[in-house]
Coordinates of C-alpha atoms and ligand atoms in Angstrom, one line a residue:
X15 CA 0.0 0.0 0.0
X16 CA 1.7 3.3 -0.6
X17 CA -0.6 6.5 0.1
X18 CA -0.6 9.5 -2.2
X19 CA -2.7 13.3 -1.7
X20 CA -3.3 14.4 -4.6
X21 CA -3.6 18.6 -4.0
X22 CA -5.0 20.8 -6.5
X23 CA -5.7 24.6 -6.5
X24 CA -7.4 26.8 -9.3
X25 CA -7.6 30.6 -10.2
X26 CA -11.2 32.1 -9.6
X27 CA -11.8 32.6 -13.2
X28 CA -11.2 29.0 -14.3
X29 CA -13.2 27.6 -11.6
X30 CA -15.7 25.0 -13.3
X31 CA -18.8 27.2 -11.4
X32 CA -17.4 30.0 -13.5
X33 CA -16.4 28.5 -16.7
X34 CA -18.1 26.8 -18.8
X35 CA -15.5 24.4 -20.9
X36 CA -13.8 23.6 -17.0
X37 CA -17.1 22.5 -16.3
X38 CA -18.0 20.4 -18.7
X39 CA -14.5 18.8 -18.7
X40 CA -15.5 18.0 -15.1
X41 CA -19.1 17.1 -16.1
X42 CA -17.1 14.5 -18.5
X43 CA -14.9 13.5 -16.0
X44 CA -17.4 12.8 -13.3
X45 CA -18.9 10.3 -15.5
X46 CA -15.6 8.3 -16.4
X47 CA -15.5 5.0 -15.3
X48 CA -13.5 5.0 -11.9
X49 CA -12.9 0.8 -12.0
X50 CA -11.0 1.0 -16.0
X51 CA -9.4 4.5 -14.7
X52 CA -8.0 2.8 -12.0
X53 CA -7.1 -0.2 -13.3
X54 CA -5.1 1.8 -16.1
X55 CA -3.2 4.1 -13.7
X56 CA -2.4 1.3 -10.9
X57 CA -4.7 2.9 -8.2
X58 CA -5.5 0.3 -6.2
X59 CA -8.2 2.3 -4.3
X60 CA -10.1 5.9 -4.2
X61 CA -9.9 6.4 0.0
X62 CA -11.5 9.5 -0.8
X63 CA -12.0 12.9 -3.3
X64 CA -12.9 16.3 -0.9
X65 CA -13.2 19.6 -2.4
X66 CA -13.8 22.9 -1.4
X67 CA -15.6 25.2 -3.4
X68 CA -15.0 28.7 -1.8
X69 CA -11.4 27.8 -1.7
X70 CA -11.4 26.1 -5.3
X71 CA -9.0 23.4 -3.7
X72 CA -9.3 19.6 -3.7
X73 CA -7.7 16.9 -2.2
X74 CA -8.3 13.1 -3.2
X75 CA -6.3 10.9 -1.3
X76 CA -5.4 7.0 -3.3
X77 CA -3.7 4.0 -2.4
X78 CA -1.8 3.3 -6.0
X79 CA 1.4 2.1 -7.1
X80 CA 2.9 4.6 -9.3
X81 CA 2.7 8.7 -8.9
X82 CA 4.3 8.9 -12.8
X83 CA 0.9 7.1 -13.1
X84 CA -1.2 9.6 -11.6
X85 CA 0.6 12.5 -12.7
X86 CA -0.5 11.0 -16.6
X87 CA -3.7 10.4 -15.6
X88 CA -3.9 14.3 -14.2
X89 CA -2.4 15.9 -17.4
X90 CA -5.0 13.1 -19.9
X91 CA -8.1 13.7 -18.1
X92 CA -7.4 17.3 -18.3
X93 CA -7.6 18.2 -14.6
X94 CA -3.9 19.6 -15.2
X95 CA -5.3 22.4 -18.0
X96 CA -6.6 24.4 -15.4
X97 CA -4.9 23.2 -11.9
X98 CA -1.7 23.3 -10.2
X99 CA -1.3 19.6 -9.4
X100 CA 0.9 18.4 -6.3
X101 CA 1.3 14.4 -5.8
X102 CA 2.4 14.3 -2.2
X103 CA 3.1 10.8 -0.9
X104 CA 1.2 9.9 2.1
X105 CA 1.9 7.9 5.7
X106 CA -0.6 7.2 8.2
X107 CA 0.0 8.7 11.8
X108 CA 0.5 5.2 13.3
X109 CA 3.5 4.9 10.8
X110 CA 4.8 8.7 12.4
X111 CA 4.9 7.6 16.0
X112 CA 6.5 4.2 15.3
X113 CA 9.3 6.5 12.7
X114 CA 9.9 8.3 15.9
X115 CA 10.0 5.9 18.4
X116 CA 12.7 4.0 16.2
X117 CA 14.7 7.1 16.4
X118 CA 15.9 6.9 19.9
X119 CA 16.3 3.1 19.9
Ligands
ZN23 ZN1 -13.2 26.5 -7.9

């Protein structure tokens, strides 16, 4: 299992809820489907896709095997176009504490 966030941020303007060709790139893109997607890119699982309007940010966080993967699949599906893209590898807190109690052994 290796854990990725996937961040994203967009300008105001191209926001899909104020234009129109972002918006129906998302539209389109909503309606892919997920299981060939991920079967494509080596995402093993979706643990979740959260975005915030107001802030026109997004985070989806994936369990997959490659981030040259997801990177392609960020840049073909055209989520890339209009948003600055970070793929930020992932550990759960558990993982943390045991990291740092390993330090002082
Ligand atoms: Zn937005």
């Amino acid at each position: 299992m290796a854990l990725y966030g996937i961040y994203g941020r967009h300008e105001i303007d191209a926001c899909p809820i104020n234009n129109q060709k972002n918006r129906e790139m998302m539209v389109k893109i909503g309606k892919r489907d997920m299981k060939e997607v991920c079967s494509k890119h080596k995402i093993n699982k979706i643990i979740g896709r959260f975005h915030s309007a107001l802030e026109h940010t997004f985070l989806w966080i994936v369990d997959a095997e490659d981030p040259h993967l997801i990177q392609q699949l960020a840049m073909e599906g055209g989520v890339a176009s209009f948003n600055e893209v970070k793929i930020v590898p992932l550990i759960e807190f558990e993982n943390v504490v045991d990291m740092l109690e390993k330090m002082d052994q």
